[in-house]
PDB file of N, CA and C in Angstrom:
ATOM      1  N   PHE A   1     -57.535  21.378-169.007  1.00  0.00           N
ATOM      2  CA  PHE A   1     -58.350  21.446-170.076  1.00  0.00           C
ATOM      3  C   PHE A   1     -55.977  22.908-170.971  1.00  0.00           C
ATOM      4  N   PHE A   2     -56.003  22.380-171.684  1.00  0.00           N
ATOM      5  CA  PHE A   2     -55.225  22.897-172.698  1.00  0.00           C
ATOM      6  C   PHE A   2     -56.216  23.899-174.092  1.00  0.00           C
ATOM      7  N   GLN A   3     -54.883  25.221-174.317  1.00  0.00           N
ATOM      8  CA  GLN A   3     -55.871  26.203-174.981  1.00  0.00           C
ATOM      9  C   GLN A   3     -55.708  25.110-176.888  1.00  0.00           C
ATOM     10  N   ALA A   4     -56.669  25.812-176.955  1.00  0.00           N
ATOM     11  CA  ALA A   4     -56.786  25.538-178.603  1.00  0.00           C
ATOM     12  C   ALA A   4     -55.216  25.749-179.504  1.00  0.00           C
ATOM     13  N   GLU A   5     -54.561  26.446-179.220  1.00  0.00           N
ATOM     14  CA  GLU A   5     -53.850  27.416-179.215  1.00  0.00           C
ATOM     15  C   GLU A   5     -52.025  26.255-179.362  1.00  0.00           C
ATOM     16  N   ASP A   6     -52.185  25.729-178.186  1.00  0.00           N
ATOM     17  CA  ASP A   6     -51.115  24.169-178.284  1.00  0.00           C
ATOM     18  C   ASP A   6     -51.007  23.129-178.410  1.00  0.00           C
ATOM     19  N   GLY A   7     -51.818  23.141-179.664  1.00  0.00           N
ATOM     20  CA  GLY A   7     -51.561  22.326-181.370  1.00  0.00           C
ATOM     21  C   GLY A   7     -52.568  21.124-181.260  1.00  0.00           C
ATOM     22  N   ILE A   8     -53.884  20.630-180.427  1.00  0.00           N
ATOM     23  CA  ILE A   8     -54.617  19.978-180.044  1.00  0.00           C
ATOM     24  C   ILE A   8     -56.507  20.225-180.784  1.00  0.00           C
ATOM     25  N   ARG A   9     -56.391  19.448-181.905  1.00  0.00           N
ATOM     26  CA  ARG A   9     -57.113  20.979-183.029  1.00  0.00           C
ATOM     27  C   ARG A   9     -58.380  19.552-182.746  1.00  0.00           C
ATOM     28  N   ASP A  10     -59.846  20.266-183.143  1.00  0.00           N
ATOM     29  CA  ASP A  10     -61.409  19.358-183.289  1.00  0.00           C
ATOM     30  C   ASP A  10     -61.974  19.551-183.856  1.00  0.00           C
ATOM     31  N   HIS A  11     -62.273  18.931-184.917  1.00  0.00           N
ATOM     32  CA  HIS A  11     -62.657  19.767-186.301  1.00  0.00           C
ATOM     33  C   HIS A  11     -64.111  20.379-185.812  1.00  0.00           C
ATOM     34  N   CYS A  12     -65.047  19.902-184.727  1.00  0.00           N
ATOM     35  CA  CYS A  12     -66.397  20.331-184.003  1.00  0.00           C
ATOM     36  C   CYS A  12     -66.602  20.702-183.249  1.00  0.00           C
ATOM     37  N   VAL A  13     -65.023  21.493-182.085  1.00  0.00           N
ATOM     38  CA  VAL A  13     -65.480  21.933-181.180  1.00  0.00           C
ATOM     39  C   VAL A  13     -64.179  23.238-181.047  1.00  0.00           C
ATOM     40  N   THR A  14     -64.599  24.843-180.755  1.00  0.00           N
ATOM     41  CA  THR A  14     -63.153  25.752-181.458  1.00  0.00           C
ATOM     42  C   THR A  14     -62.556  25.993-180.024  1.00  0.00           C
ATOM     43  N   GLY A  15     -62.160  26.747-179.749  1.00  0.00           N
ATOM     44  CA  GLY A  15     -61.537  28.126-178.213  1.00  0.00           C
ATOM     45  C   GLY A  15     -61.147  26.579-177.619  1.00  0.00           C
ATOM     46  N   VAL A  16     -61.238  27.228-176.428  1.00  0.00           N
ATOM     47  CA  VAL A  16     -60.720  26.118-175.214  1.00  0.00           C
ATOM     48  C   VAL A  16     -61.081  24.798-174.994  1.00  0.00           C
ATOM     49  N   GLN A  17     -62.032  24.497-175.377  1.00  0.00           N
ATOM     50  CA  GLN A  17     -63.260  23.693-175.141  1.00  0.00           C
ATOM     51  C   GLN A  17     -62.893  22.258-176.168  1.00  0.00           C
ATOM     52  N   THR A  18     -61.478  22.896-177.347  1.00  0.00           N
ATOM     53  CA  THR A  18     -61.151  21.876-178.289  1.00  0.00           C
ATOM     54  C   THR A  18     -60.331  20.516-177.225  1.00  0.00           C
ATOM     55  N   CYS A  19     -59.974  20.388-176.285  1.00  0.00           N
ATOM     56  CA  CYS A  19     -59.228  19.104-175.373  1.00  0.00           C
ATOM     57  C   CYS A  19     -60.042  19.142-174.924  1.00  0.00           C
ATOM     58  N   ALA A  20     -60.731  18.672-174.235  1.00  0.00           N
ATOM     59  CA  ALA A  20     -61.369  18.148-173.059  1.00  0.00           C
ATOM     60  C   ALA A  20     -62.196  16.434-173.155  1.00  0.00           C
ATOM     61  N   LEU A  21     -62.279  16.275-174.573  1.00  0.00           N
ATOM     62  CA  LEU A  21     -62.870  14.794-174.371  1.00  0.00           C
ATOM     63  C   LEU A  21     -61.855  14.356-174.842  1.00  0.00           C
ATOM     64  N   PRO A  22     -61.207  14.540-176.309  1.00  0.00           N
ATOM     65  CA  PRO A  22     -59.458  13.643-176.409  1.00  0.00           C
ATOM     66  C   PRO A  22     -58.717  13.522-174.357  1.00  0.00           C
ATOM     67  N   ILE A  23     -58.995  14.996-173.446  1.00  0.00           N
ATOM     68  CA  ILE A  23     -58.178  15.053-172.575  1.00  0.00           C
ATOM     69  C   ILE A  23     -58.294  14.100-171.669  1.00  0.00           C
ATOM     70  N   TYR A  24     -60.532  13.440-170.946  1.00  0.00           N
ATOM     71  CA  TYR A  24     -60.626  12.943-170.843  1.00  0.00           C
ATOM     72  C   TYR A  24     -60.582  11.368-170.878  1.00  0.00           C
ATOM     73  N   ALA A  25     -60.905  11.252-172.403  1.00  0.00           N
ATOM     74  CA  ALA A  25     -60.150   9.901-173.252  1.00  0.00           C
ATOM     75  C   ALA A  25     -58.848   9.478-172.164  1.00  0.00           C
ATOM     76  N   ARG A  26     -57.770  10.390-172.248  1.00  0.00           N
ATOM     77  CA  ARG A  26     -56.353   9.497-172.632  1.00  0.00           C
ATOM     78  C   ARG A  26     -56.389   9.254-170.998  1.00  0.00           C
ATOM     79  N   LEU A  27     -57.245  10.080-169.920  1.00  0.00           N
ATOM     80  CA  LEU A  27     -57.090   9.945-168.247  1.00  0.00           C
ATOM     81  C   LEU A  27     -57.679   8.814-168.020  1.00  0.00           C
ATOM     82  N   LEU A  28     -58.533   8.583-168.346  1.00  0.00           N
ATOM     83  CA  LEU A  28     -59.896   6.861-168.207  1.00  0.00           C
ATOM     84  C   LEU A  28     -58.604   5.839-169.164  1.00  0.00           C
ATOM     85  N   GLU A  29     -57.768   5.681-169.597  1.00  0.00           N
ATOM     86  CA  GLU A  29     -56.950   5.161-170.039  1.00  0.00           C
ATOM     87  C   GLU A  29     -55.848   4.773-169.007  1.00  0.00           C
ATOM     88  N   ARG A  30     -55.321   5.742-168.629  1.00  0.00           N
ATOM     89  CA  ARG A  30     -54.183   5.871-167.668  1.00  0.00           C
ATOM     90  C   ARG A  30     -54.974   5.232-166.407  1.00  0.00           C
ATOM     91  N   HIS A  31     -56.349   5.710-165.843  1.00  0.00           N
ATOM     92  CA  HIS A  31     -56.722   5.264-164.413  1.00  0.00           C
ATOM     93  C   HIS A  31     -57.082   3.974-164.804  1.00  0.00           C
ATOM     94  N   VAL A  32     -57.635   3.305-165.942  1.00  0.00           N
ATOM     95  CA  VAL A  32     -57.077   1.885-166.072  1.00  0.00           C
ATOM     96  C   VAL A  32     -56.054   1.443-166.239  1.00  0.00           C
ATOM     97  N   GLY A  33     -54.909   1.398-166.831  1.00  0.00           N
ATOM     98  CA  GLY A  33     -53.434   1.330-166.513  1.00  0.00           C
ATOM     99  C   GLY A  33     -53.111   1.195-165.253  1.00  0.00           C
ATOM    100  N   TYR A  34     -53.554   2.002-164.070  1.00  0.00           N
ATOM    101  CA  TYR A  34     -52.690   2.635-163.328  1.00  0.00           C
ATOM    102  C   TYR A  34     -53.996   1.452-161.850  1.00  0.00           C
ATOM    103  N   LEU A  35     -55.096   1.151-162.117  1.00  0.00           N
ATOM    104  CA  LEU A  35     -55.932   0.219-161.162  1.00  0.00           C
ATOM    105  C   LEU A  35     -55.055  -1.361-161.909  1.00  0.00           C
ATOM    106  N   GLN A  36     -55.588  -1.718-162.854  1.00  0.00           N
ATOM    107  CA  GLN A  36     -55.193  -2.835-163.574  1.00  0.00           C
ATOM    108  C   GLN A  36     -53.315  -3.742-162.872  1.00  0.00           C
ATOM    109  N   HIS A  37     -52.872  -2.164-162.889  1.00  0.00           N
ATOM    110  CA  HIS A  37     -51.303  -2.182-162.273  1.00  0.00           C
ATOM    111  C   HIS A  37     -51.391  -2.500-160.707  1.00  0.00           C
ATOM    112  N   PHE A  38     -52.657  -2.116-160.333  1.00  0.00           N
ATOM    113  CA  PHE A  38     -52.072  -2.637-158.616  1.00  0.00           C
ATOM    114  C   PHE A  38     -53.417  -3.812-158.491  1.00  0.00           C
ATOM    115  N   LEU A  39     -54.670  -3.508-159.790  1.00  0.00           N
ATOM    116  CA  LEU A  39     -54.074  -5.712-159.309  1.00  0.00           C
ATOM    117  C   LEU A  39     -53.434  -6.936-159.368  1.00  0.00           C
ATOM    118  N   ASN A  40     -52.836  -6.541-160.210  1.00  0.00           N
ATOM    119  CA  ASN A  40     -51.244  -7.255-160.657  1.00  0.00           C
ATOM    120  C   ASN A  40     -49.891  -7.460-159.665  1.00  0.00           C
ATOM    121  N   ARG A  41     -50.782  -6.762-158.834  1.00  0.00           N
ATOM    122  CA  ARG A  41     -49.130  -6.592-157.754  1.00  0.00           C
ATOM    123  C   ARG A  41     -49.522  -7.996-157.220  1.00  0.00           C
ATOM    124  N   PRO A  42     -48.056  -8.620-157.023  1.00  0.00           N
ATOM    125  CA  PRO A  42     -48.450  -9.483-155.154  1.00  0.00           C
ATOM    126  C   PRO A  42     -48.485  -8.712-154.089  1.00  0.00           C
ATOM    127  N   GLY A  43     -49.174  -9.708-153.678  1.00  0.00           N
ATOM    128  CA  GLY A  43     -49.317  -9.361-152.102  1.00  0.00           C
ATOM    129  C   GLY A  43     -50.372  -8.100-151.461  1.00  0.00           C
ATOM    130  N   TYR A  44     -50.953  -7.663-152.716  1.00  0.00           N
ATOM    131  CA  TYR A  44     -52.359  -6.922-152.702  1.00  0.00           C
ATOM    132  C   TYR A  44     -53.455  -6.996-152.787  1.00  0.00           C
ATOM    133  N   ALA A  45     -54.011  -8.053-152.032  1.00  0.00           N
ATOM    134  CA  ALA A  45     -55.266  -8.814-152.841  1.00  0.00           C
ATOM    135  C   ALA A  45     -55.875  -8.439-151.778  1.00  0.00           C
ATOM    136  N   GLN A  46     -55.457  -8.732-150.904  1.00  0.00           N
ATOM    137  CA  GLN A  46     -56.753  -8.751-150.122  1.00  0.00           C
ATOM    138  C   GLN A  46     -57.009  -6.753-149.727  1.00  0.00           C
ATOM    139  N   GLU A  47     -56.191  -5.693-149.698  1.00  0.00           N
ATOM    140  CA  GLU A  47     -55.920  -3.899-150.123  1.00  0.00           C
ATOM    141  C   GLU A  47     -56.718  -3.848-150.829  1.00  0.00           C
ATOM    142  N   ALA A  48     -56.785  -5.120-152.265  1.00  0.00           N
ATOM    143  CA  ALA A  48     -57.610  -4.687-153.824  1.00  0.00           C
ATOM    144  C   ALA A  48     -59.246  -4.711-153.326  1.00  0.00           C
ATOM    145  N   ASP A  49     -58.867  -5.979-152.819  1.00  0.00           N
ATOM    146  CA  ASP A  49     -60.083  -6.178-152.151  1.00  0.00           C
ATOM    147  C   ASP A  49     -60.931  -4.928-151.311  1.00  0.00           C
ATOM    148  N   ARG A  50     -59.741  -4.888-150.081  1.00  0.00           N
ATOM    149  CA  ARG A  50     -60.445  -3.578-149.683  1.00  0.00           C
ATOM    150  C   ARG A  50     -60.990  -2.589-149.759  1.00  0.00           C
ATOM    151  N   LEU A  51     -60.143  -1.988-151.446  1.00  0.00           N
ATOM    152  CA  LEU A  51     -60.403  -0.320-152.052  1.00  0.00           C
ATOM    153  C   LEU A  51     -61.265  -0.950-153.269  1.00  0.00           C
ATOM    154  N   GLN A  52     -62.244  -2.146-153.368  1.00  0.00           N
ATOM    155  CA  GLN A  52     -63.005  -2.442-154.346  1.00  0.00           C
ATOM    156  C   GLN A  52     -62.263  -1.698-155.773  1.00  0.00           C
ATOM    157  N   ILE A  53     -60.890  -2.701-156.340  1.00  0.00           N
ATOM    158  CA  ILE A  53     -60.049  -1.663-157.028  1.00  0.00           C
ATOM    159  C   ILE A  53     -60.697  -2.429-158.605  1.00  0.00           C
ATOM    160  N   ALA A  54     -61.348  -3.709-157.888  1.00  0.00           N
ATOM    161  CA  ALA A  54     -61.771  -4.209-159.750  1.00  0.00           C
ATOM    162  C   ALA A  54     -63.198  -3.865-159.895  1.00  0.00           C
ATOM    163  N   GLU A  55     -64.647  -3.606-159.228  1.00  0.00           N
ATOM    164  CA  GLU A  55     -65.047  -3.092-159.342  1.00  0.00           C
ATOM    165  C   GLU A  55     -65.020  -1.521-159.543  1.00  0.00           C
ATOM    166  N   ARG A  56     -63.978  -0.716-159.137  1.00  0.00           N
ATOM    167  CA  ARG A  56     -63.250   0.642-159.547  1.00  0.00           C
ATOM    168  C   ARG A  56     -62.708   0.624-161.251  1.00  0.00           C
ATOM    169  N   LEU A  57     -61.995  -0.550-161.351  1.00  0.00           N
ATOM    170  CA  LEU A  57     -61.543  -1.161-163.172  1.00  0.00           C
ATOM    171  C   LEU A  57     -62.840  -0.832-163.855  1.00  0.00           C
ATOM    172  N   GLN A  58     -63.865  -2.032-163.543  1.00  0.00           N
ATOM    173  CA  GLN A  58     -64.636  -2.626-164.816  1.00  0.00           C
ATOM    174  C   GLN A  58     -65.318  -0.920-164.635  1.00  0.00           C
ATOM    175  N   THR A  59     -65.969  -0.313-163.747  1.00  0.00           N
ATOM    176  CA  THR A  59     -66.871   1.490-164.012  1.00  0.00           C
ATOM    177  C   THR A  59     -66.223   1.880-164.615  1.00  0.00           C
ATOM    178  N   THR A  60     -64.420   2.394-164.439  1.00  0.00           N
ATOM    179  CA  THR A  60     -63.524   2.898-165.118  1.00  0.00           C
ATOM    180  C   THR A  60     -63.813   3.074-166.520  1.00  0.00           C
ATOM    181  N   ARG A  61     -63.531   1.237-167.097  1.00  0.00           N
ATOM    182  CA  ARG A  61     -63.884   0.385-168.836  1.00  0.00           C
ATOM    183  C   ARG A  61     -64.495   1.201-168.903  1.00  0.00           C
ATOM    184  N   GLN A  62     -65.505   0.891-168.277  1.00  0.00           N
ATOM    185  CA  GLN A  62     -67.213   1.627-169.326  1.00  0.00           C
ATOM    186  C   GLN A  62     -67.094   3.407-169.170  1.00  0.00           C
ATOM    187  N   ARG A  63     -66.540   3.706-168.517  1.00  0.00           N
ATOM    188  CA  ARG A  63     -66.525   5.732-168.921  1.00  0.00           C
ATOM    189  C   ARG A  63     -65.401   5.391-170.219  1.00  0.00           C
ATOM    190  N   LEU A  64     -64.508   5.044-170.704  1.00  0.00           N
ATOM    191  CA  LEU A  64     -63.756   4.741-171.231  1.00  0.00           C
ATOM    192  C   LEU A  64     -64.613   4.122-172.857  1.00  0.00           C
ATOM    193  N   ALA A  65     -65.296   3.161-172.177  1.00  0.00           N
ATOM    194  CA  ALA A  65     -66.349   2.995-173.922  1.00  0.00           C
ATOM    195  C   ALA A  65     -66.842   3.941-173.872  1.00  0.00           C
ATOM    196  N   GLN A  66     -67.623   4.436-173.220  1.00  0.00           N
ATOM    197  CA  GLN A  66     -68.687   5.642-173.798  1.00  0.00           C
ATOM    198  C   GLN A  66     -67.666   6.860-174.326  1.00  0.00           C
ATOM    199  N   ALA A  67     -66.624   7.208-173.636  1.00  0.00           N
ATOM    200  CA  ALA A  67     -66.284   8.322-174.046  1.00  0.00           C
ATOM    201  C   ALA A  67     -65.303   8.825-176.176  1.00  0.00           C
ATOM    202  N   GLN A  68     -65.353   6.966-175.728  1.00  0.00           N
ATOM    203  CA  GLN A  68     -64.546   6.664-177.007  1.00  0.00           C
ATOM    204  C   GLN A  68     -65.619   6.511-178.011  1.00  0.00           C
ATOM    205  N   ALA A  69     -66.643   6.210-177.914  1.00  0.00           N
ATOM    206  CA  ALA A  69     -67.863   6.272-178.574  1.00  0.00           C
ATOM    207  C   ALA A  69     -68.133   7.454-178.878  1.00  0.00           C
ATOM    208  N   PRO A  70     -68.826   7.068-180.760  1.00  0.00           N
ATOM    209  CA  PRO A  70     -68.693   8.626-181.685  1.00  0.00           C
ATOM    210  C   PRO A  70     -69.909   8.849-181.397  1.00  0.00           C
ATOM    211  N   GLU A  71     -71.301   8.423-180.542  1.00  0.00           N
ATOM    212  CA  GLU A  71     -71.980   8.955-179.950  1.00  0.00           C
ATOM    213  C   GLU A  71     -72.170   9.948-179.047  1.00  0.00           C
ATOM    214  N   TYR A  72     -70.998   9.254-178.502  1.00  0.00           N
ATOM    215  CA  TYR A  72     -70.674  10.232-176.914  1.00  0.00           C
ATOM    216  C   TYR A  72     -70.316  11.744-177.232  1.00  0.00           C
ATOM    217  N   ARG A  73     -69.654  12.552-178.226  1.00  0.00           N
ATOM    218  CA  ARG A  73     -70.165  13.857-178.739  1.00  0.00           C
ATOM    219  C   ARG A  73     -70.744  14.136-178.782  1.00  0.00           C
ATOM    220  N   GLU A  74     -71.798  13.210-179.637  1.00  0.00           N
ATOM    221  CA  GLU A  74     -72.804  13.353-180.289  1.00  0.00           C
ATOM    222  C   GLU A  74     -73.735  14.225-178.759  1.00  0.00           C
ATOM    223  N   ARG A  75     -73.997  13.474-178.500  1.00  0.00           N
ATOM    224  CA  ARG A  75     -74.744  13.534-177.278  1.00  0.00           C
ATOM    225  C   ARG A  75     -74.589  14.740-176.494  1.00  0.00           C
ATOM    226  N   LEU A  76     -73.417  15.379-176.227  1.00  0.00           N
ATOM    227  CA  LEU A  76     -72.213  16.933-175.690  1.00  0.00           C
ATOM    228  C   LEU A  76     -72.926  18.065-176.623  1.00  0.00           C
ATOM    229  N   ARG A  77     -73.007  17.245-177.836  1.00  0.00           N
ATOM    230  CA  ARG A  77     -72.911  18.614-178.614  1.00  0.00           C
ATOM    231  C   ARG A  77     -74.701  19.625-178.146  1.00  0.00           C
ATOM    232  N   GLY A  78     -73.607  20.978-178.165  1.00  0.00           N
ATOM    233  CA  GLY A  78     -74.914  22.025-177.330  1.00  0.00           C
ATOM    234  C   GLY A  78     -74.101  21.743-175.736  1.00  0.00           C
ATOM    235  N   THR A  79     -74.247  20.840-175.141  1.00  0.00           N
ATOM    236  CA  THR A  79     -73.432  21.488-173.874  1.00  0.00           C
ATOM    237  C   THR A  79     -72.789  22.453-173.430  1.00  0.00           C
ATOM    238  N   LEU A  80     -73.214  22.692-172.440  1.00  0.00           N
ATOM    239  CA  LEU A  80     -71.460  23.421-172.066  1.00  0.00           C
ATOM    240  C   LEU A  80     -70.706  22.954-172.099  1.00  0.00           C
ATOM    241  N   GLY A  81     -69.489  23.608-172.849  1.00  0.00           N
ATOM    242  CA  GLY A  81     -67.768  23.090-173.085  1.00  0.00           C
ATOM    243  C   GLY A  81     -68.040  22.444-174.335  1.00  0.00           C
ATOM    244  N   ALA A  82     -69.257  21.699-175.182  1.00  0.00           N
ATOM    245  CA  ALA A  82     -68.752  20.835-176.435  1.00  0.00           C
ATOM    246  C   ALA A  82     -70.021  21.992-176.980  1.00  0.00           C
TER     247      ALA A  82
END
C-alpha cells in the first residue's frame, strides 16, 4: 500500500486505504500479462499445461474484471480498508 500523501487519491476513501483498489487492479493486469506471455513462449506448452497456466489466466482475468467493475468498490464499502 502507498500512503495517500504519495499522490494517489480516491474521492471515496481517505488515508492509507486510498490505494488498495487501484493497486489491486494494476497487480492483476500485470499477472494477466505475465501469464499470457508464458503461454505464448515457444517450447513451453508442456510446462504451461503442467502448471495450469491457461486456467490461472482465466481466473486472473475474471478477478480483474471484478476489480474493475464499479459495483466492486460499492460492495467493499464499510469493510476493513474500504
